[in-house]
N, C-alpha and C. Protein backbone atom coordinates (compact mmCIF):
# COMPACT_ATOMS: atom_id res chain seq x y z
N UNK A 1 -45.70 -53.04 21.56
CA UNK A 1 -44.35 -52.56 21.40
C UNK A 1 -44.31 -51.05 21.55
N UNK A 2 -43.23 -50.73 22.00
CA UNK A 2 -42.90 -48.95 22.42
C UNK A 2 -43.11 -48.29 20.86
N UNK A 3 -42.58 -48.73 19.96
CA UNK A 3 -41.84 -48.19 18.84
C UNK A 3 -42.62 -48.98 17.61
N UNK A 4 -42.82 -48.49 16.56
CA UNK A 4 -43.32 -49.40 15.68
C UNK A 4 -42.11 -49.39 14.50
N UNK A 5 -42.10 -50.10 13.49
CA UNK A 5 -40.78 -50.73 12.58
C UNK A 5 -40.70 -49.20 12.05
N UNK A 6 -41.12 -48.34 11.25
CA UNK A 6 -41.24 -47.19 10.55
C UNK A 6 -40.93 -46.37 11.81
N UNK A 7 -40.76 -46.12 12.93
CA UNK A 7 -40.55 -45.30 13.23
C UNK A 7 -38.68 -45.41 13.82
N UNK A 8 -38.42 -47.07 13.80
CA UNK A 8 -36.91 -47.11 14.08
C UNK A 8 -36.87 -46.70 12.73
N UNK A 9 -37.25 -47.20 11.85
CA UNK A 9 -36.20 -47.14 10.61
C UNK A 9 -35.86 -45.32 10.42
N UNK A 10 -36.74 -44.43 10.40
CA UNK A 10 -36.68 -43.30 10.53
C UNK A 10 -35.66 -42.41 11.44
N UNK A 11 -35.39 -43.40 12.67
CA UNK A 11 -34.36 -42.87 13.60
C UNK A 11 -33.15 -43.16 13.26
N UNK A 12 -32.89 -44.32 12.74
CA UNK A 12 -31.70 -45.13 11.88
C UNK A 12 -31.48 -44.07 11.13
N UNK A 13 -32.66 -43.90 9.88
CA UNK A 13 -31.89 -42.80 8.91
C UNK A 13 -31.26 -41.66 9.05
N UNK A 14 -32.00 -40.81 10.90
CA UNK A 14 -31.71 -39.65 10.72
C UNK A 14 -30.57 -39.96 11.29
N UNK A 15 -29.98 -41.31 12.48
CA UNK A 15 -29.11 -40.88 12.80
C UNK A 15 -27.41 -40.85 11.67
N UNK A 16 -28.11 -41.96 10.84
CA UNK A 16 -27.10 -41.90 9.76
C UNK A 16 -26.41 -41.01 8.86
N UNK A 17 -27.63 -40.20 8.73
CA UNK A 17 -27.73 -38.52 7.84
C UNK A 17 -26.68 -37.57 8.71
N UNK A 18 -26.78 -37.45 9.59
CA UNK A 18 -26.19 -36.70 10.91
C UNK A 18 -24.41 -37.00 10.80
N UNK A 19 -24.59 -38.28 10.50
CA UNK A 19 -22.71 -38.91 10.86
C UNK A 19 -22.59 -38.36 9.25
N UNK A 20 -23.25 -38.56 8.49
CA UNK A 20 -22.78 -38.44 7.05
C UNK A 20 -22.25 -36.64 7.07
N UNK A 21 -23.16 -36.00 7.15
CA UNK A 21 -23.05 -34.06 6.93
C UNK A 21 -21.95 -33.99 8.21
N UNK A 22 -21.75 -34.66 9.33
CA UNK A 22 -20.80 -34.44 10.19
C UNK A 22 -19.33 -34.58 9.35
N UNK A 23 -19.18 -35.49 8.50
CA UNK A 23 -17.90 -35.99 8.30
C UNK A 23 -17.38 -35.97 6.83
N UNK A 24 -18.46 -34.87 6.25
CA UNK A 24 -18.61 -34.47 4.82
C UNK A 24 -18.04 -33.12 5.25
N UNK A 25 -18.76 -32.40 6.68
CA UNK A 25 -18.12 -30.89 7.10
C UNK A 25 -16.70 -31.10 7.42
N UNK A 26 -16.22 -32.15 8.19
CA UNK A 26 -14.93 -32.49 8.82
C UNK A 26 -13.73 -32.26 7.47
N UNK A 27 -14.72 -32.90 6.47
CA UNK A 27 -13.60 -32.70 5.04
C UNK A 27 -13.52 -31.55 4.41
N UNK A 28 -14.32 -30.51 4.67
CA UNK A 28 -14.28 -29.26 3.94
C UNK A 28 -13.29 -28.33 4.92
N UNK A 29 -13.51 -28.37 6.04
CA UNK A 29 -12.51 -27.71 6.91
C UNK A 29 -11.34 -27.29 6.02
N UNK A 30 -10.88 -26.11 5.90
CA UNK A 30 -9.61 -25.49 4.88
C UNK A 30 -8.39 -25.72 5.70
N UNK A 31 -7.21 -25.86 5.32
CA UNK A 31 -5.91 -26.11 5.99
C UNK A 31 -5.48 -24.84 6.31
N UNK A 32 -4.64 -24.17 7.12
CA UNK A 32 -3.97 -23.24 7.68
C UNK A 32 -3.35 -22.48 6.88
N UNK A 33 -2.92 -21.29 6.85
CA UNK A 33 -2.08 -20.76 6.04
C UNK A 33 -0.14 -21.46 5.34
N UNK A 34 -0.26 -21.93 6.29
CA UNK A 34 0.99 -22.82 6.26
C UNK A 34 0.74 -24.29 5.78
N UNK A 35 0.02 -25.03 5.33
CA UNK A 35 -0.58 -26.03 5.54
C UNK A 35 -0.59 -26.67 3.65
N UNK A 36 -0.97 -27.71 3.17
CA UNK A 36 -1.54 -27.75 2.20
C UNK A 36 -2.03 -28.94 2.55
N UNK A 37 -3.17 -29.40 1.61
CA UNK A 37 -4.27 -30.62 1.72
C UNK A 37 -3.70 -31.86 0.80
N UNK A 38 -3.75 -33.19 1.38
CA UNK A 38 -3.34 -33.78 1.14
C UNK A 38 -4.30 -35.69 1.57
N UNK A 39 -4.75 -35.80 0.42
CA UNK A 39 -5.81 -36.94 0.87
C UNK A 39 -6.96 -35.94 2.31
N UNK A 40 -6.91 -36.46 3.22
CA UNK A 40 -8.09 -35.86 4.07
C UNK A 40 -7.45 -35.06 5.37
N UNK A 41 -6.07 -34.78 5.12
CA UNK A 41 -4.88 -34.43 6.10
C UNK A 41 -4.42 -33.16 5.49
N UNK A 42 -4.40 -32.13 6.58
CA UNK A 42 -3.83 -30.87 6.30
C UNK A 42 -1.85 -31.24 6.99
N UNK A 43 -0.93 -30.88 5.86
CA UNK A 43 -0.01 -31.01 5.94
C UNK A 43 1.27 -29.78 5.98
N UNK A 44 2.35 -29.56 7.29
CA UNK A 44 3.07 -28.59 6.68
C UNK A 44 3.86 -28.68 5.32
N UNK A 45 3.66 -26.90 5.29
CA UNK A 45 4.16 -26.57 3.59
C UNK A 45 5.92 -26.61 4.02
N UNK A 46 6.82 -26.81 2.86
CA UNK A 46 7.78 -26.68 2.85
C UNK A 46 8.56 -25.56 3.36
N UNK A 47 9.13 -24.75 2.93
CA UNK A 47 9.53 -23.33 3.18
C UNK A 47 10.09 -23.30 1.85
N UNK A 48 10.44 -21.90 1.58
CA UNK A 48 11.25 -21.90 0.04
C UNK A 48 12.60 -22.41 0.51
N UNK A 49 12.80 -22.76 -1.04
CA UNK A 49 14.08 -23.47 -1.17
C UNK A 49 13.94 -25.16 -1.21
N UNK A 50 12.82 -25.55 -0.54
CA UNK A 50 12.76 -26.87 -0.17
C UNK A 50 11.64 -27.31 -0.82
N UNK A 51 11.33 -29.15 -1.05
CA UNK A 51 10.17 -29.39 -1.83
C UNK A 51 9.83 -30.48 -0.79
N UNK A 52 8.84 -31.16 -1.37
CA UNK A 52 8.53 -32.16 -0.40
C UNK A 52 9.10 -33.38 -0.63
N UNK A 53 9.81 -34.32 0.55
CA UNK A 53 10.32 -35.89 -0.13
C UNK A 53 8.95 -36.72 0.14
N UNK A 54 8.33 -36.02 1.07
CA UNK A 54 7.52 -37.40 1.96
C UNK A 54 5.87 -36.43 2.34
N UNK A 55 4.77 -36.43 2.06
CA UNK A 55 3.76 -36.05 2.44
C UNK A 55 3.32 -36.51 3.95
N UNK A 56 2.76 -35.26 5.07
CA UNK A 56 2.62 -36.05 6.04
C UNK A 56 1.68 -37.48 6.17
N UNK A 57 1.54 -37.97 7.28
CA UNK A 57 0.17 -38.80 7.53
C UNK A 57 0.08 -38.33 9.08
N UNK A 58 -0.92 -39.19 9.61
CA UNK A 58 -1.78 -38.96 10.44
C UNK A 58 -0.96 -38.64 12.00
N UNK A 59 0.53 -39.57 11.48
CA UNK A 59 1.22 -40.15 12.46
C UNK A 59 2.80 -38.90 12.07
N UNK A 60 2.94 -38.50 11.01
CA UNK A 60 3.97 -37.86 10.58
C UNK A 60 4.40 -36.51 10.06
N UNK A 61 4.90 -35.76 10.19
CA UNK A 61 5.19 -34.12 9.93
C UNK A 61 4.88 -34.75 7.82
N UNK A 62 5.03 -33.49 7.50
CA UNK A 62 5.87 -33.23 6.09
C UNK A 62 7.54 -33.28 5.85
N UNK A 63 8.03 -34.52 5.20
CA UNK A 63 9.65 -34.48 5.09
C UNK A 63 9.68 -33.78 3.62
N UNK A 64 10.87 -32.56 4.58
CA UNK A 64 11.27 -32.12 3.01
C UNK A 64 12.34 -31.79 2.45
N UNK A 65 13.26 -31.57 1.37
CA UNK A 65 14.15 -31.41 0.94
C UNK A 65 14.78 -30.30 0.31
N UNK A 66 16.43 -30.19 -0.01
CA UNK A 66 16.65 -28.95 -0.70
C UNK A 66 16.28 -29.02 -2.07
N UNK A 67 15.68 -27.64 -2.85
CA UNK A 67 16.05 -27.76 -4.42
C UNK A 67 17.34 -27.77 -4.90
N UNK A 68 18.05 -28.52 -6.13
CA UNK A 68 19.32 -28.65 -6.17
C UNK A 68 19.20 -29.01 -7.85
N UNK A 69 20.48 -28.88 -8.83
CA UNK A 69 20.75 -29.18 -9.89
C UNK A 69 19.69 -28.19 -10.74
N UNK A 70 20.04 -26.27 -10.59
CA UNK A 70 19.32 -25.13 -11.23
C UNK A 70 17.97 -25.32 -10.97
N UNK A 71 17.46 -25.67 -10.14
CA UNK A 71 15.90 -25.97 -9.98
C UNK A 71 15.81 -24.62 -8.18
N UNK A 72 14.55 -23.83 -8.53
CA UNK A 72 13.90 -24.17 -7.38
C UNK A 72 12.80 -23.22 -6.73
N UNK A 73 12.68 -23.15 -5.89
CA UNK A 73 10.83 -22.63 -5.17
C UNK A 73 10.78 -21.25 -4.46
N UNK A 74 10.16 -20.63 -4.94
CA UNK A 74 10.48 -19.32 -4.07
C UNK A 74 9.32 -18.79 -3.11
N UNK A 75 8.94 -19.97 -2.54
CA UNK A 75 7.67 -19.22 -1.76
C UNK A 75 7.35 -20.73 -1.10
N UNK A 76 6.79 -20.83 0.12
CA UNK A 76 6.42 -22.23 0.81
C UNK A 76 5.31 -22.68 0.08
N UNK A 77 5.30 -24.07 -0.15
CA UNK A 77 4.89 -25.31 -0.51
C UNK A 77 4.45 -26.65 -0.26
N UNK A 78 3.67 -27.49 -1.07
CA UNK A 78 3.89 -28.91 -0.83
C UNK A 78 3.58 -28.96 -1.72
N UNK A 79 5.06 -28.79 -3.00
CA UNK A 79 5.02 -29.46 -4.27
C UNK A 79 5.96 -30.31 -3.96
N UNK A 80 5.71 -31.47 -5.30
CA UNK A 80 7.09 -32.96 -4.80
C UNK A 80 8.19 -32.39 -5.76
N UNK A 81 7.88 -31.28 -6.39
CA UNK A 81 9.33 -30.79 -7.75
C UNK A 81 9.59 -29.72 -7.86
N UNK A 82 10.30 -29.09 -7.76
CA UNK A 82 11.03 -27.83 -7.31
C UNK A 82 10.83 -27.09 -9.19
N UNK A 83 10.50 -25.97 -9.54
CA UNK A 83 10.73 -24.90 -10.67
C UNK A 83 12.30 -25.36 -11.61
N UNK A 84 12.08 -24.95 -12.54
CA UNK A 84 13.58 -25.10 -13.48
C UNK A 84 13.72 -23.75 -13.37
N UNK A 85 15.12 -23.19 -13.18
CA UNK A 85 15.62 -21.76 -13.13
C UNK A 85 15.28 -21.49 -14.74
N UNK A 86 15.50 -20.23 -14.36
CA UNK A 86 15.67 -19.21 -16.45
C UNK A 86 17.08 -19.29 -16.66
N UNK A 87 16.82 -19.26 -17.96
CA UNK A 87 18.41 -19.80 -18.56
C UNK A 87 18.20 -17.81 -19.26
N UNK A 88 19.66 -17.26 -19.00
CA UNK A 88 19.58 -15.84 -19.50
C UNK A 88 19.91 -16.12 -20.99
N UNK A 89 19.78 -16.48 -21.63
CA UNK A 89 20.21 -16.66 -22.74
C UNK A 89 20.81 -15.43 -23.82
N UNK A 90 22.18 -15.74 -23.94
CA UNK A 90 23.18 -14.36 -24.79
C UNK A 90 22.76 -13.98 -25.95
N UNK A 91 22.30 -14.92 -26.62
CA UNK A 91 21.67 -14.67 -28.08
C UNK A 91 20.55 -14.07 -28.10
N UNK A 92 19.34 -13.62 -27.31
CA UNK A 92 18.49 -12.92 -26.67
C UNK A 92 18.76 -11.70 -26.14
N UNK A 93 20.38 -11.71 -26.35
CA UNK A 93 20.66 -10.11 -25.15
C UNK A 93 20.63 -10.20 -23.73
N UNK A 94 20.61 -11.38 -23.40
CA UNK A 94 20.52 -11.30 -22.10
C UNK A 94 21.73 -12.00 -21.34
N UNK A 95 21.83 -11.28 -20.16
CA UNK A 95 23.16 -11.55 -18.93
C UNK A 95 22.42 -12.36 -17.47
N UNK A 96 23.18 -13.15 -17.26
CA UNK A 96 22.54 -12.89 -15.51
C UNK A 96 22.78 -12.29 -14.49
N UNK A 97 22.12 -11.34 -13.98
CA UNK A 97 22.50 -10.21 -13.15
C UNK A 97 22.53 -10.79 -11.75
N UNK A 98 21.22 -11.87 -11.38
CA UNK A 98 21.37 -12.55 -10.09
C UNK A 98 21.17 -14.15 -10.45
N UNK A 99 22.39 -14.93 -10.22
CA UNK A 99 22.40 -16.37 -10.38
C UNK A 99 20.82 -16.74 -9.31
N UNK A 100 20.95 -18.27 -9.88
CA UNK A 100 19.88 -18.94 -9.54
C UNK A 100 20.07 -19.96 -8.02
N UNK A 101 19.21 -19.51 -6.91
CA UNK A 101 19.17 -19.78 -5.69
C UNK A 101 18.24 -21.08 -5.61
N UNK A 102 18.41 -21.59 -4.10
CA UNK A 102 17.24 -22.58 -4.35
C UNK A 102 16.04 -22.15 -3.68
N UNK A 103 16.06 -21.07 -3.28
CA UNK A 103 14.76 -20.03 -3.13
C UNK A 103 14.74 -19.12 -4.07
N UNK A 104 15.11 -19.02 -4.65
CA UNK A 104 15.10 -17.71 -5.85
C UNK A 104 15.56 -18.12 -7.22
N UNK A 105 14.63 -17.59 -8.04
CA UNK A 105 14.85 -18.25 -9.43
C UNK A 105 15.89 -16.49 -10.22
N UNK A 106 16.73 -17.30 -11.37
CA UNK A 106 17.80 -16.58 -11.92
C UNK A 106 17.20 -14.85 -11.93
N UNK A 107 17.52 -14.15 -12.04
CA UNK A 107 17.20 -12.51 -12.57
C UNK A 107 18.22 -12.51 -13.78
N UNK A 108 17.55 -11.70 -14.64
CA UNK A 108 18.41 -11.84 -16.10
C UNK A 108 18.31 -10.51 -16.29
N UNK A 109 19.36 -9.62 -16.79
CA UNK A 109 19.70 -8.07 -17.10
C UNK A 109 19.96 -8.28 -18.88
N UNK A 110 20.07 -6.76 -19.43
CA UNK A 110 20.42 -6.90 -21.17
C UNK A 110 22.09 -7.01 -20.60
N UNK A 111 22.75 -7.45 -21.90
CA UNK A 111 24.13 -7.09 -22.51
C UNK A 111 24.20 -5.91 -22.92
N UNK A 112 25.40 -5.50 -23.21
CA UNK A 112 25.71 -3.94 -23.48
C UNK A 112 25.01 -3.87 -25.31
N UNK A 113 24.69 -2.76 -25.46
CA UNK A 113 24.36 -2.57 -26.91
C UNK A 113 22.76 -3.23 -26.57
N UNK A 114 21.92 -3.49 -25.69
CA UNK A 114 20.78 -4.28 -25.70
C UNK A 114 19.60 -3.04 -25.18
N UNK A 115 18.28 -3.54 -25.12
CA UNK A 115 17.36 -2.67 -23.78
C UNK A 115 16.36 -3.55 -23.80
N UNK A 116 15.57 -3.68 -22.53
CA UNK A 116 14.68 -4.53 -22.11
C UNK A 116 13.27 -4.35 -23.28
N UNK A 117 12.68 -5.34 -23.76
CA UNK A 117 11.31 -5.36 -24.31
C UNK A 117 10.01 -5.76 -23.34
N UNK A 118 10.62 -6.83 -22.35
CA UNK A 118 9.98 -7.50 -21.41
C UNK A 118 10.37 -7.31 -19.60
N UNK A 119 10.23 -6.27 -19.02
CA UNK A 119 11.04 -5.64 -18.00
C UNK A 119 10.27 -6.43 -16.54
N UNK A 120 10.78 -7.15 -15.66
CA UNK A 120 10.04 -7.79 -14.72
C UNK A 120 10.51 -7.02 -13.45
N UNK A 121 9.78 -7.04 -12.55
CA UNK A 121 9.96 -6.38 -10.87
C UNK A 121 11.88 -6.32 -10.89
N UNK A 122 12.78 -7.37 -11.10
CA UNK A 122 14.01 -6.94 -10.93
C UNK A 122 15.22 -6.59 -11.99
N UNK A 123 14.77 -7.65 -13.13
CA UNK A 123 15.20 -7.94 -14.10
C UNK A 123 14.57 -7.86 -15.59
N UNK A 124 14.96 -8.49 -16.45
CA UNK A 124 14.52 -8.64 -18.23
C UNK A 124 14.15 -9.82 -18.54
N UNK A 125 12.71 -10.41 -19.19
CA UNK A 125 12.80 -11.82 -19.77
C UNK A 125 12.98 -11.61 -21.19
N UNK A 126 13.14 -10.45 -21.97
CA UNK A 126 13.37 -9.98 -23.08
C UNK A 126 14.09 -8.88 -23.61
N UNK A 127 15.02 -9.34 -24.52
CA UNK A 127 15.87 -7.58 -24.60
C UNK A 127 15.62 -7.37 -26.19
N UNK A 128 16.05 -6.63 -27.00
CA UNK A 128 16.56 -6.36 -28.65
C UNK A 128 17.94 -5.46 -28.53
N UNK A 129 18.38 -5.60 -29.28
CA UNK A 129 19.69 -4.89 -29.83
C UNK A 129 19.15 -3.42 -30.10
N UNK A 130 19.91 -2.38 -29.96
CA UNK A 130 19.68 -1.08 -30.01
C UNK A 130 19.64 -0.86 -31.42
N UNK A 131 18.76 0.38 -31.75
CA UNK A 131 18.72 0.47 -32.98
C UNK A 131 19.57 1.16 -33.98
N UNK A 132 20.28 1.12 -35.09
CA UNK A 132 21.57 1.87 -35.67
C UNK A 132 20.87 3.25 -36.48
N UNK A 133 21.87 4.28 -36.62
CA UNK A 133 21.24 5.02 -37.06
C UNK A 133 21.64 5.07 -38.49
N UNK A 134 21.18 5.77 -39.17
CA UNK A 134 21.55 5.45 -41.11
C UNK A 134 22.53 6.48 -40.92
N UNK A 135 23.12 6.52 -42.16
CA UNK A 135 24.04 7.75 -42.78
C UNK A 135 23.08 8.68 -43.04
N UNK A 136 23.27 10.35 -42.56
CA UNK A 136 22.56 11.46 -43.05
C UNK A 136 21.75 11.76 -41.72
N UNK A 137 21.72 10.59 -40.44
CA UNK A 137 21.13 10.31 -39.34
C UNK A 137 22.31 10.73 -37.91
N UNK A 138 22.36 11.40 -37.05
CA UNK A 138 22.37 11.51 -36.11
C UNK A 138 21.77 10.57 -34.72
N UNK A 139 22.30 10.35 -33.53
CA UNK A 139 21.99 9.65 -32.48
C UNK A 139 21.45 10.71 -31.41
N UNK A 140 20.42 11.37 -31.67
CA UNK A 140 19.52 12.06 -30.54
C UNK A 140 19.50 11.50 -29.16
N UNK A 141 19.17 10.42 -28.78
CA UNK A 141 19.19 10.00 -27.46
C UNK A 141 20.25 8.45 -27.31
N UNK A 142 21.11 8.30 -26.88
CA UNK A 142 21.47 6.78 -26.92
C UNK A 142 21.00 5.45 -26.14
N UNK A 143 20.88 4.77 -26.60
CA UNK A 143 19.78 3.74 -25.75
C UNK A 143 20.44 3.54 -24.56
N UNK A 144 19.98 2.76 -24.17
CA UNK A 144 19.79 3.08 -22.43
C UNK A 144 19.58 1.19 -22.32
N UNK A 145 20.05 0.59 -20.95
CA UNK A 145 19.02 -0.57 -20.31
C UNK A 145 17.53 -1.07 -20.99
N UNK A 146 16.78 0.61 -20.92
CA UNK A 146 15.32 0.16 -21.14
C UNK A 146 14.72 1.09 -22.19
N UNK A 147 15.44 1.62 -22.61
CA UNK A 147 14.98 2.26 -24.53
C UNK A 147 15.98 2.41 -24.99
N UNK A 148 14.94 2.27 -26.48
CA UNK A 148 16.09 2.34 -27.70
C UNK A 148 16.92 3.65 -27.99
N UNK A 149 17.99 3.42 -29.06
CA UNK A 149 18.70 4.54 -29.32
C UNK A 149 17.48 5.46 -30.17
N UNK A 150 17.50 7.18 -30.17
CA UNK A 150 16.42 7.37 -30.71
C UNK A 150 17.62 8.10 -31.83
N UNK A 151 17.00 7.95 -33.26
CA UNK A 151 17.57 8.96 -34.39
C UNK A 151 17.18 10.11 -34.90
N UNK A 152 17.70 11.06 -35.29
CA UNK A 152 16.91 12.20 -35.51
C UNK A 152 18.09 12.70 -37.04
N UNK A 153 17.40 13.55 -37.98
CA UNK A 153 17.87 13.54 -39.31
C UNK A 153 18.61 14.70 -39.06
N UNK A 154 19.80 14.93 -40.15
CA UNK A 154 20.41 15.75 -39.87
C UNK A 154 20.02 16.96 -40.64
N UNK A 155 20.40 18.49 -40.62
CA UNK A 155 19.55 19.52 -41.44
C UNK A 155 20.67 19.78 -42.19
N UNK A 156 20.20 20.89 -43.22
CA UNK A 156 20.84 20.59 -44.15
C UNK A 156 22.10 21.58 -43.90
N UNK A 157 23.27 21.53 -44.98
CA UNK A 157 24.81 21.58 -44.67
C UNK A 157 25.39 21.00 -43.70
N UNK A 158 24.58 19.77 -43.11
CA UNK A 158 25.61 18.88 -42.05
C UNK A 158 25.44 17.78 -42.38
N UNK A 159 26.03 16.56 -41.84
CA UNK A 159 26.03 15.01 -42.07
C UNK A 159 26.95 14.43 -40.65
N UNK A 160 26.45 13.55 -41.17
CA UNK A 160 26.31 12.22 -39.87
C UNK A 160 26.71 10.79 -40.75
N UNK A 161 27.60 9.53 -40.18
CA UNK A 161 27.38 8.36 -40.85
C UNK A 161 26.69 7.83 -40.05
N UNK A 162 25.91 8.41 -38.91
CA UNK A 162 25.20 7.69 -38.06
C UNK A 162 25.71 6.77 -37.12
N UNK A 163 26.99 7.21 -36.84
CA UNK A 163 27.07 6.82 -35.42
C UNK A 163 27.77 8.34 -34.39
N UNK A 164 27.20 9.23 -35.16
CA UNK A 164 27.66 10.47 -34.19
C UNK A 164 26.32 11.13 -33.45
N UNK A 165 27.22 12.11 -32.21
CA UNK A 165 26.05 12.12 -31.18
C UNK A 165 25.20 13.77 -31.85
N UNK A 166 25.99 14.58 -33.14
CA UNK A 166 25.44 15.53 -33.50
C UNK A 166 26.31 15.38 -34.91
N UNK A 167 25.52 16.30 -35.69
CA UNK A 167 25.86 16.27 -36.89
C UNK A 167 26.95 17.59 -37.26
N UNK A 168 28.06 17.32 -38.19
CA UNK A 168 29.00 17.86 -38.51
C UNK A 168 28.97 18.78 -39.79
N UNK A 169 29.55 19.90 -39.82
CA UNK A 169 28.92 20.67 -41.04
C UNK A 169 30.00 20.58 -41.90
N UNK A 170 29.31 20.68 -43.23
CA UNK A 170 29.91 20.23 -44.66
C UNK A 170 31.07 21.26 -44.58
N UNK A 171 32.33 20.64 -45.22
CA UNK A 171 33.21 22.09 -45.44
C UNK A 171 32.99 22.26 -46.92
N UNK A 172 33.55 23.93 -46.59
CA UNK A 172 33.06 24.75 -47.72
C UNK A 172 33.82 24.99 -48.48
C-alpha cells in the first residue's frame, strides 16, 4: 500500500485542524464601524432616532424603527429598545430647556431662584435653591444659573434683613 493507516489518519487530522482555525478566524473577524454582531452575522446599525424591529440574516438588511412614547437613541445602534428620556423634574429645580427628541434625550436647565449642582455638556441633572441671607447679612454676589447667592456680614452702624444688595446705615 502507498500510505499506511497512521499516516491517513494524520492527514485527516491535519486536514480537519485547518477547517476548524479557518472558521474559528472567520468568527472573530470584527464588524464595520456601522455594523453590530449578531449570532455569526455582522448587521447594519440603526441610525439615531431608530431601534431595531428585525435583526438582519444572511438573506436580509437590519429592519428598523422610530423611537416613540418619550423614549430614545442618540447615536447609531442595534439595540431592540430605545433609552427613557429625563423627566426635568420641578421639585428638583429643574425646567426643560430642550424637550425630548427621538434622537436626543431631554436637556434640563434650573428654575429661577435655583443653580446647577450637577452641570452636563448642555444642561443640569441637578440644581438647589439659592441660598438666603440672615438678618444683619447682606447679598454680596446674587446667585446666578451656576452659583450660589454669596453673603457677606454687615459692619457695624449698618443692617440688612438680608435680602438687600448692600447694607443700610442705622439712623441717628
Amino acid at each position: 500500500s502507498l500510505f499506511n493507516l497512521s499516516e491517513v489518519y494524520f492527514f485527516l487530522y491535519f486536514q480537519i485542524t485547518i477547517i476548524l482555525v479557518l472558521e474559528s478566524i472567520g468568527s472573530c473577524i470584527a464588524c464595520g464601524r456601522a455594523e453590530y454582531r449578531i449570532r455569526d452575522e455582522c448587521c447594519p446599525m440603526c441610525s439615531p432616532g431608530n431601534r431595531v424591529h428585525r435583526h438582519c440574516t444572511e438573506f436580509t438588511s437590519t429592519s428598523c424603527v422610530p423611537c416613540v412614547d418619550s423614549t430614545f437613541l442618540d447615536e447609531p445602534n442595534g439595540l431592540i429598545k430605545c433609552k427613557v428620556c429625563t423627566n426635568c423634574d420641578p421639585g428638583l429645580g429643574l425646567k426643560v430647556k430642550q424637550p425630548c427628541r427621538p434622537s436626543s434625550d431631554t436637556v434640563c436647565g434650573t428654575l429661577e431662584g435655583f443653580y446647577c449642582l450637577d452641570p452636563t455638556k448642555d444642561g443640569c441633572r441637578a440644581a438647589q435653591r439659592h441660598s438666603s441671607c440672615e438678618p444683619g447679612q447682606y447679598i454680596s454676589h446674587t446667585g446666578t444659573t451656576s452659583t450660589d447667592t454669596v453673603c457677606a456680614v454687615c459692619p457695624g452702624k449698618t443692617y440688612s434683613d438680608g435680602s438687600l444688595t448692600s447694607c443700610q446705615p442705622h439712623t441717628e
